[in-house]
Coordinates of C-alpha atoms and ligand atoms in Angstrom, one line a residue:
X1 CA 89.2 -151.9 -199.4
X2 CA 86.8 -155.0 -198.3
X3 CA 85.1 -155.6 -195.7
X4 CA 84.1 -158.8 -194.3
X5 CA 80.6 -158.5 -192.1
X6 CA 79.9 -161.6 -190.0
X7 CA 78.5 -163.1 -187.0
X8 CA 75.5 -162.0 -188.9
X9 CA 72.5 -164.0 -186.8
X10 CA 69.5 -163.6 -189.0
X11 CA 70.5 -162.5 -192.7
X12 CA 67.4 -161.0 -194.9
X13 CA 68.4 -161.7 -198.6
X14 CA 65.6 -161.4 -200.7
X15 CA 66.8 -164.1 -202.8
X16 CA 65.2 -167.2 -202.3
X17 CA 68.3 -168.7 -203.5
X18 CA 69.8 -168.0 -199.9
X19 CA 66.3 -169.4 -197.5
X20 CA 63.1 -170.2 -196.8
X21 CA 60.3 -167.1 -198.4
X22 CA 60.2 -164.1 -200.2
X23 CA 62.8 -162.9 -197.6
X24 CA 65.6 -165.7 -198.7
X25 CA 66.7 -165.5 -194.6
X26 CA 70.5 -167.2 -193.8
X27 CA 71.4 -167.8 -190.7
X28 CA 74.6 -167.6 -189.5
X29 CA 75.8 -165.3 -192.4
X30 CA 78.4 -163.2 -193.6
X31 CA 79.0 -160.7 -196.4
X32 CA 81.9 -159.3 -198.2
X33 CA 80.9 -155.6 -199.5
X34 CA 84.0 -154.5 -201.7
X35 CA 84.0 -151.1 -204.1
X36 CA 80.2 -150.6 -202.7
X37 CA 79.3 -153.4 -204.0
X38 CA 78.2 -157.1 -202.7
X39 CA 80.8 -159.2 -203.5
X40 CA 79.7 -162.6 -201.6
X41 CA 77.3 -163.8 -199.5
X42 CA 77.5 -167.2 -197.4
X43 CA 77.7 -168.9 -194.6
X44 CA 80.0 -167.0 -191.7
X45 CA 82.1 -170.8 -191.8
X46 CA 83.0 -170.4 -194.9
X47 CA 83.5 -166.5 -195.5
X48 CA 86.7 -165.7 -197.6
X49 CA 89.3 -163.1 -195.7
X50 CA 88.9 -159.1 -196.7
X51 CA 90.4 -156.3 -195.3
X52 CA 88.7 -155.5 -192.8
X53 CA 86.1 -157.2 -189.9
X54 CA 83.0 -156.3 -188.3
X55 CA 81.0 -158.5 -185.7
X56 CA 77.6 -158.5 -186.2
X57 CA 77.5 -160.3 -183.0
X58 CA 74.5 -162.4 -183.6
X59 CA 71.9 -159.6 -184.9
X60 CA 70.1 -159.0 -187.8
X61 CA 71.2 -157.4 -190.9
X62 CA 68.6 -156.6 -193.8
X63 CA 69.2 -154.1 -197.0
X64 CA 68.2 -150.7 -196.5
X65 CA 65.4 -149.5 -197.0
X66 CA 63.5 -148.6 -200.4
X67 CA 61.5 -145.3 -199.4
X68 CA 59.5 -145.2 -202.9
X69 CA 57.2 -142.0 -202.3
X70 CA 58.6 -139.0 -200.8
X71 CA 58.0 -135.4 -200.3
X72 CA 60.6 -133.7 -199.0
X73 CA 61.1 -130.3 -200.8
X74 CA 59.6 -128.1 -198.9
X75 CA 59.7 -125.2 -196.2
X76 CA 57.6 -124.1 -193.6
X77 CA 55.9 -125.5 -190.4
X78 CA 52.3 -127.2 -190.2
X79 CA 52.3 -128.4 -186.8
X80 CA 49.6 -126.4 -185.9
X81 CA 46.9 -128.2 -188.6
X82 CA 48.0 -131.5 -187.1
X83 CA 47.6 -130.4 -183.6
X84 CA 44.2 -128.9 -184.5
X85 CA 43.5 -131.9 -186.9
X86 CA 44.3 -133.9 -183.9
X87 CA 42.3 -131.8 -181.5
X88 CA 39.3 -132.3 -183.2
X89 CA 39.1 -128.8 -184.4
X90 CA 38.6 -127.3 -187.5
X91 CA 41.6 -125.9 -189.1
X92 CA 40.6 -123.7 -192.6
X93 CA 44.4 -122.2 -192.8
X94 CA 45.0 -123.6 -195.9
X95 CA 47.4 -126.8 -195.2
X96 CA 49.1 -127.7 -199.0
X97 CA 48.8 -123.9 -200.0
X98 CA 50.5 -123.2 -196.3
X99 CA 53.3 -125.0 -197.7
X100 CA 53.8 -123.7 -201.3
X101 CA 53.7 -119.9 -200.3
X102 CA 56.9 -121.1 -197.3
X103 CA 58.5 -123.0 -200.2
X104 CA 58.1 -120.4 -202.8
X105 CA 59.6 -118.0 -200.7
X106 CA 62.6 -120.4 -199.4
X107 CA 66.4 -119.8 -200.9
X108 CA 67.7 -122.6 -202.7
X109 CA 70.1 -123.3 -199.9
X110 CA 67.5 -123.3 -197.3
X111 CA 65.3 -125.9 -199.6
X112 CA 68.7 -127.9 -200.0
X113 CA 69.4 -127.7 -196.1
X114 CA 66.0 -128.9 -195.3
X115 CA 66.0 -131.7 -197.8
X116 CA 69.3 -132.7 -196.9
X117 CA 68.1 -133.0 -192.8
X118 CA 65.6 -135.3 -194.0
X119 CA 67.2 -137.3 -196.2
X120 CA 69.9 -137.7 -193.1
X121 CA 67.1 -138.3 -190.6
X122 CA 66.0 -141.2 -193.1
X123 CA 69.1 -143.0 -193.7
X124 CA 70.3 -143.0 -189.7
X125 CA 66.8 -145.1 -189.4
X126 CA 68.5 -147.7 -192.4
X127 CA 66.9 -145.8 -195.1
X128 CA 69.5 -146.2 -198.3
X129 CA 67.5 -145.5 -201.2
X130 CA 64.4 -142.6 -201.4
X131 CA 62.7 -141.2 -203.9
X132 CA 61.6 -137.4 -203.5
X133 CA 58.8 -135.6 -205.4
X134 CA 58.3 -132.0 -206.8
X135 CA 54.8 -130.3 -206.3
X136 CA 55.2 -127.5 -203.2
X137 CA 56.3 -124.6 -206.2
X138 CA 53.3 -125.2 -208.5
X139 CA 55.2 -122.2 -210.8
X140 CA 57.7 -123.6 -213.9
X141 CA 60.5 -122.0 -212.0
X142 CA 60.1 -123.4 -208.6
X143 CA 58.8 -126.8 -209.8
X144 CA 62.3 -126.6 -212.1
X145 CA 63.9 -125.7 -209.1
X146 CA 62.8 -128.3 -206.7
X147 CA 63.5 -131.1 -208.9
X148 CA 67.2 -129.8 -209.8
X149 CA 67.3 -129.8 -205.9
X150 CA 66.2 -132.6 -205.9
X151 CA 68.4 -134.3 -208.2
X152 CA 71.2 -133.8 -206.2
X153 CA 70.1 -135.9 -203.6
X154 CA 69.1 -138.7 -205.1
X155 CA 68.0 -140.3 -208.8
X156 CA 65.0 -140.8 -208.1
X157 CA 63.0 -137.7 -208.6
X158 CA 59.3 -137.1 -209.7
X159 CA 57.6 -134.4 -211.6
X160 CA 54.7 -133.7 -209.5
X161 CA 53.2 -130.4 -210.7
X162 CA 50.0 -131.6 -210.8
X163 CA 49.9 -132.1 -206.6
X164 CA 46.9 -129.7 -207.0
X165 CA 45.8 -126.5 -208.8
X166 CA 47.8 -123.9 -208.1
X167 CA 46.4 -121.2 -206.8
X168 CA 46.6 -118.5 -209.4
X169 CA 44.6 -121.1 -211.8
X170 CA 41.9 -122.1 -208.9
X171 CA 39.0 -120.9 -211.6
X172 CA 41.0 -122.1 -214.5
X173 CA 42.1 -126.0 -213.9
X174 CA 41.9 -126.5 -217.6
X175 CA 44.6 -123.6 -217.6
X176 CA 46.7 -125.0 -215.2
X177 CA 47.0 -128.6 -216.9
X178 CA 48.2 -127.1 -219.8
X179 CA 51.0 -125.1 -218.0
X180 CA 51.6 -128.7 -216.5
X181 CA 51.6 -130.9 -219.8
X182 CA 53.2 -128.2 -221.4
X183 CA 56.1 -125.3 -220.3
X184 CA 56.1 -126.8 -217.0
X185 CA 57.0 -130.5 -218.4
X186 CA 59.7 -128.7 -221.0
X187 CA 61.6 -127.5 -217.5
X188 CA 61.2 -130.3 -215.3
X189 CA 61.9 -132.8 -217.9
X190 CA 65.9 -132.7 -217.4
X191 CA 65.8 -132.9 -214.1
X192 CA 63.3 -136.0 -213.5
X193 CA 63.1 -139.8 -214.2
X194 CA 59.4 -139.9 -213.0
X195 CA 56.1 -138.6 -213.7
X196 CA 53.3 -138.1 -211.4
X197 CA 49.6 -137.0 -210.8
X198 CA 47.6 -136.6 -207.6
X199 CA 44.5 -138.1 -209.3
X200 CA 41.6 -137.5 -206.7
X201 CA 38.4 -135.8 -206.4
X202 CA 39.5 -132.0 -205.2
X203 CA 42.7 -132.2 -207.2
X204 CA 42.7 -133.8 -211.0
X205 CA 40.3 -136.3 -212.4
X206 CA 40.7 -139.2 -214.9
X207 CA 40.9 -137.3 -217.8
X208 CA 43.5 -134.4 -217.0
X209 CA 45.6 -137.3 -214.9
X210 CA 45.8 -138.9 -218.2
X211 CA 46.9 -136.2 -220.2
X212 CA 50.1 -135.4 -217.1
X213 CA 51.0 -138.5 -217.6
X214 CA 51.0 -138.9 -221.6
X215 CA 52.8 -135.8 -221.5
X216 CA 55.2 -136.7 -219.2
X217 CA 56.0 -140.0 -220.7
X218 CA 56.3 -138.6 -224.2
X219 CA 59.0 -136.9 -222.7
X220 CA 60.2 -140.2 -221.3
X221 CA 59.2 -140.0 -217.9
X222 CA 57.8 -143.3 -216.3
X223 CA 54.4 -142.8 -214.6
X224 CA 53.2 -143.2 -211.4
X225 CA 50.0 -142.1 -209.5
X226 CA 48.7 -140.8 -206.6
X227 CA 45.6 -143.0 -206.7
X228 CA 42.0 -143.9 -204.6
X229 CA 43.5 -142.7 -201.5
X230 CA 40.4 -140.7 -200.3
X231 CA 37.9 -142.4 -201.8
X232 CA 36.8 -144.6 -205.1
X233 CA 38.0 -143.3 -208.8
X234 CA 39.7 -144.0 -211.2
X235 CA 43.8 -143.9 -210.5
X236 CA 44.4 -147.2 -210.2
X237 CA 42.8 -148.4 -213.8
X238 CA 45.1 -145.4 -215.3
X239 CA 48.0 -146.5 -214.0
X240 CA 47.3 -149.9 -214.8
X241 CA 46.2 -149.2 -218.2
X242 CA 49.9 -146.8 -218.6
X243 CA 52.2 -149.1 -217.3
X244 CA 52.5 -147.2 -214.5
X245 CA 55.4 -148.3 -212.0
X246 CA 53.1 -147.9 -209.1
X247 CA 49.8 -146.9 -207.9
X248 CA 50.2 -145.0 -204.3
X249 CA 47.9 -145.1 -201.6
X250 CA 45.5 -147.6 -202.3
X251 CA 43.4 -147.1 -199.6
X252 CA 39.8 -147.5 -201.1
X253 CA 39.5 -150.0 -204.2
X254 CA 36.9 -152.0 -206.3
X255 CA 37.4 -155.4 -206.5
X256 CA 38.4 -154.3 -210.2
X257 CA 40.9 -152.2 -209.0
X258 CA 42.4 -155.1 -207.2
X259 CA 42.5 -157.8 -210.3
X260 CA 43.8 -154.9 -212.1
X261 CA 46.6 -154.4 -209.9
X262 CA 46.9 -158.0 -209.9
X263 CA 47.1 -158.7 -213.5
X264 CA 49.7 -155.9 -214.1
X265 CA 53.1 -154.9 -213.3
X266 CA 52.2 -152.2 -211.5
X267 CA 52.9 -151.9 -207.7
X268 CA 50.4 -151.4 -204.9
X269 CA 52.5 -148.4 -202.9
X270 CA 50.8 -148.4 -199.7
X271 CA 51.8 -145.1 -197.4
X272 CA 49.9 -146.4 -194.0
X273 CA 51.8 -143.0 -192.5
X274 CA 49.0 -141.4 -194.2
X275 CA 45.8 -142.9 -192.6
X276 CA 48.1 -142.5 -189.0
X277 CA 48.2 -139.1 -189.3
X278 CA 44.6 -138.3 -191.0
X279 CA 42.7 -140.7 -188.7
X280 CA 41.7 -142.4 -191.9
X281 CA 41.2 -146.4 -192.4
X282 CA 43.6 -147.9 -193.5
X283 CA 44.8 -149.5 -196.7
X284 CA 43.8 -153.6 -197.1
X285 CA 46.8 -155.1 -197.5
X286 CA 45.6 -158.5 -197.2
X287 CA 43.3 -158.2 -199.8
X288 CA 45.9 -157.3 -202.7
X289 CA 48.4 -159.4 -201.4
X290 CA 45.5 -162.4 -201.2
X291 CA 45.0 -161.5 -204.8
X292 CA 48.5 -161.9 -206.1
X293 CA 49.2 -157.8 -206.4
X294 CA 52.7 -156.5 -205.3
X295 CA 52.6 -154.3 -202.2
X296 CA 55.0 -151.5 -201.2
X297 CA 55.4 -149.8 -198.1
X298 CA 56.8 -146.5 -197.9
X299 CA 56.5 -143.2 -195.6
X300 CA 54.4 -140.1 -197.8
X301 CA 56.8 -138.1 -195.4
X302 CA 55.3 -134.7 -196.2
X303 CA 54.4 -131.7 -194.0
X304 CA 50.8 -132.0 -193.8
X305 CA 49.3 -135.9 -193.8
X306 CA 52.5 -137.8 -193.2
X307 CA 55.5 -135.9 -191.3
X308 CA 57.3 -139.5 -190.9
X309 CA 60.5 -140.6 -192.2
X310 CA 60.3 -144.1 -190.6
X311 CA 60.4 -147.1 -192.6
X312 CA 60.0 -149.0 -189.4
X313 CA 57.6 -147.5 -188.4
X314 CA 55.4 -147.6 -191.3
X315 CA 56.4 -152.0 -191.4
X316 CA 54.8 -151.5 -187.7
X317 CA 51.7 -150.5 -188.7
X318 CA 51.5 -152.8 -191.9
X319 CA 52.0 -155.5 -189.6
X320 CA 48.9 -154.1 -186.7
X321 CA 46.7 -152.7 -188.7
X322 CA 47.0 -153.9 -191.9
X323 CA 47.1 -157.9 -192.2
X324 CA 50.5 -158.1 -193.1
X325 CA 53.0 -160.6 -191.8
X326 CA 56.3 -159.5 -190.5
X327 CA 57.9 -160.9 -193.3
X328 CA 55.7 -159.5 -196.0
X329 CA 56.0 -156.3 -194.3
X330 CA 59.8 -156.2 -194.3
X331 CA 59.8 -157.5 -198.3
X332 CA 57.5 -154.5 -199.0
X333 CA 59.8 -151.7 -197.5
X334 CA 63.1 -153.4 -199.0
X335 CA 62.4 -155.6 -202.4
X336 CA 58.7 -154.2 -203.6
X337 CA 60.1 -151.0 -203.1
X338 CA 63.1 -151.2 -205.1
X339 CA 60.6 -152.8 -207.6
X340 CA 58.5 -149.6 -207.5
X341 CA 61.1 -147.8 -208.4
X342 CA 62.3 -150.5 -211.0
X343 CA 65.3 -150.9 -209.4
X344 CA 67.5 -154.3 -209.1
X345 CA 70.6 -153.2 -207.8
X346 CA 69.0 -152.3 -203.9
X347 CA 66.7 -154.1 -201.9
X348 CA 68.4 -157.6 -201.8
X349 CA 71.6 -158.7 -200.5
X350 CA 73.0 -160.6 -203.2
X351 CA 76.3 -160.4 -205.3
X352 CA 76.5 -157.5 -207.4
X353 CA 73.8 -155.8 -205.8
X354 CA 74.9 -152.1 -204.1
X355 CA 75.7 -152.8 -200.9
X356 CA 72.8 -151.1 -198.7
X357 CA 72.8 -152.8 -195.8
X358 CA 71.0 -152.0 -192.6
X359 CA 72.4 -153.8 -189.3
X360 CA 69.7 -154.3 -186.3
X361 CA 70.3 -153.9 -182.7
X362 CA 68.0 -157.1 -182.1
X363 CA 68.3 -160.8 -183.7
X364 CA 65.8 -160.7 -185.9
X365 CA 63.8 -158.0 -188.5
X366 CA 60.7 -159.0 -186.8
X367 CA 61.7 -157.1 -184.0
X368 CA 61.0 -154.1 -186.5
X369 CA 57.3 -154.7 -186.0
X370 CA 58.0 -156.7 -182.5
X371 CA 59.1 -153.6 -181.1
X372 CA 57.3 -150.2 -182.3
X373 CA 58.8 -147.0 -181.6
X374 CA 62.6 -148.6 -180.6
X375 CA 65.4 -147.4 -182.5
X376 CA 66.9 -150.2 -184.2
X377 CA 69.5 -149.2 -186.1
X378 CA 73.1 -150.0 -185.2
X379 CA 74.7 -149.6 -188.4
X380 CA 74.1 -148.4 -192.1
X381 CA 76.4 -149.2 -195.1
X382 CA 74.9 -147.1 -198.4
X383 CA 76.8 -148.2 -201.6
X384 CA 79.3 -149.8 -199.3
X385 CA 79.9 -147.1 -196.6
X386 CA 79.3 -147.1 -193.3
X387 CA 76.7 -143.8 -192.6
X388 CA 75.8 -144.7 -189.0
Ligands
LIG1 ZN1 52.3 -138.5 -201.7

């Protein structure tokens, strides 16, 4: 069963082959998606017949979104710290520990219900492809857990025991990386592609990121780091120096850390979510992309900094606060993304590719950062079928 998608107005390829920029836009396009797959892109004109017809009457149509950094195993509520946050009171309740105690005591099926919701919630805003993180169990058995959980949502799962000490090892962090490099790794292994490390003053330094991440990728998991998000260290050289598919956050860095991420393969995951929700400053986008570094967008969504699951509305922010174009904007949370996750079947329209495809109710994908706040989304295709 085909399906022929035309009267497409504004067509956002990613393949420079097809336009003008990084975003390889077509106008007046149409695509064939056939066995969840791309299986042409042209001109409406000269489109080839399929089984069946849908009229993108003259709006946009980009491919979903590439969510590369995700939290979303969890229980419990934390409105209350954000409110107070907010509020400009203190709040000393405990926020991540608030969480792991709620998602220690969660069932499986209420971890799995609430993952599923937002993994929903995500995909009816054009999110196709999202990567979702361990680190709320902090034990072997619920970090195990949450990644087999995990897994059953989507491939792309990260080991993230080392999110911060857990609390039974608070006066033995040496302790605690062991349990991570070691027992922990041994269970999560099976059930993860990626490795991770909150690698921040408070949580792990240089030296015991390192060894989560040797471990891990002896065990062939491929790194990536939560890095200089609240302040100068030294994440982003690690993950440079490991090959590291990404370095997340990004929000205070040494002109070294910029070459670095410049000369490398690594991408620049920025979560702008983050600062939103923290009143922090924001990320520099400018400055890495000025320097030749590839930038990411993606949402953070977690409980306690980042409760978002909006792609569009993190490409919104990029765009204010952030000195990225629309266009870059869009590239990051579609193509850069997909390269964060090292993938090259999602994040471009192009034949072969899965066909994720996100349909706009407005002519162009500027209006994702032309109109804030507006749901977009008129249709979603993920792996060739229609979600929304
Ligand atoms: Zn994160």
């Amino acid at each position: 069963m085909s399906t022929l998608i035309t009267g497409i107005g504004s067509l956002v390829t990613n393949d420079p082959a097809h336009g003008p920029g990084p975003l390889g836009v077509l106008a007046g396009a149409a695509v064939v998606v056939d066995g969840g797959r791309i299986a042409w892109v042209g001109p409406a004109a000269a489109a080839p017949p399929a089984d069946d017809r849908v009229d993108a009457a003259g709006r946009a149509v980009l491919p979903g979104f590439v969510d590369s950094h995700a939290h979303l195993v969890f229980a419990g509520d934390r409105t209350a710290e954000f409110n107070a946050r907010m509020s400009g009171r203190a709040y000393t309740a405990g926020g991540i520990r608030t969480t792991v105690a709620a998602t220690r005591a969660a069932t499986d099926a209420e971890l799995d219900a609430n993952l599923a919701r937002f993994v929903g919630e995500a995909l009816r805003q054009g999110t196709t492809t999202i990567e979702c993180k361990s680190g709320y169990g902090l034990t072997v058995d619920d970090e195990a857990r949450a990644l087999r959980i995990a897994a059953a949502h989507t491939p792309e799962t990260t080991y993230l025991g080392a999110h911060v000490v857990a609390p039974e090892y608070a006066d033995d962090p040496a302790g605690y990386v062991d349990l991570v490099t070691g027992p922990m790794l041994d269970a999560c292994a099976p059930h993860a592609r990626w490795v991770d490390v909150f690698c921040e003053r408070g949580a792990f330094d240089g030296d015991q990121a390192r060894a989560v991440l040797t471990a891990g990728a002896a065990r062939g998991l491929v790194p990536r780091v939560h890095a200089n998000q609240l302040g100068h260290g030294p994440g982003v050289q690690l993950a440079v120096e490991l090959g590291a598919a990404s370095a997340d956050h990004c929000t205070h860095l040494t002109d070294a850390d910029v070459a670095a991420l410049a000369g490398s393969e690594t991408v620049a995951t920025l979560l702008p979510g983050a600062e939103f929700s923290t009143r922090a400053p924001y990320p520099d986008a400018r400055r890495l992309l000025d320097a030749g570094a590839a930038v990411a967008l993606s949402t953070d969504c977690n409980p306690g900094s980042s409760f978002t699951s909006s792609m569009a509305f993190c490409i919104a922010v990029a765009v204010r606060e952030m000195g990225m174009t629309p266009d870059e904007a869009v590239h990051a949370a579609t193509a850069v993304g997909a390269r964060a996750l090292r993938r090259t079947d999602v994040g471009r329209v192009a034949v072969g590719a899965r066909a994720d495809l996100l349909l706009l109710d407005a002519p162009s994908h500027v209006h994702l950062a032309y109109r804030p706040g507006v749901p977009l989304t008129a249709a979603v295709w993920r792996a060739g079928v229609r979600e929304v």
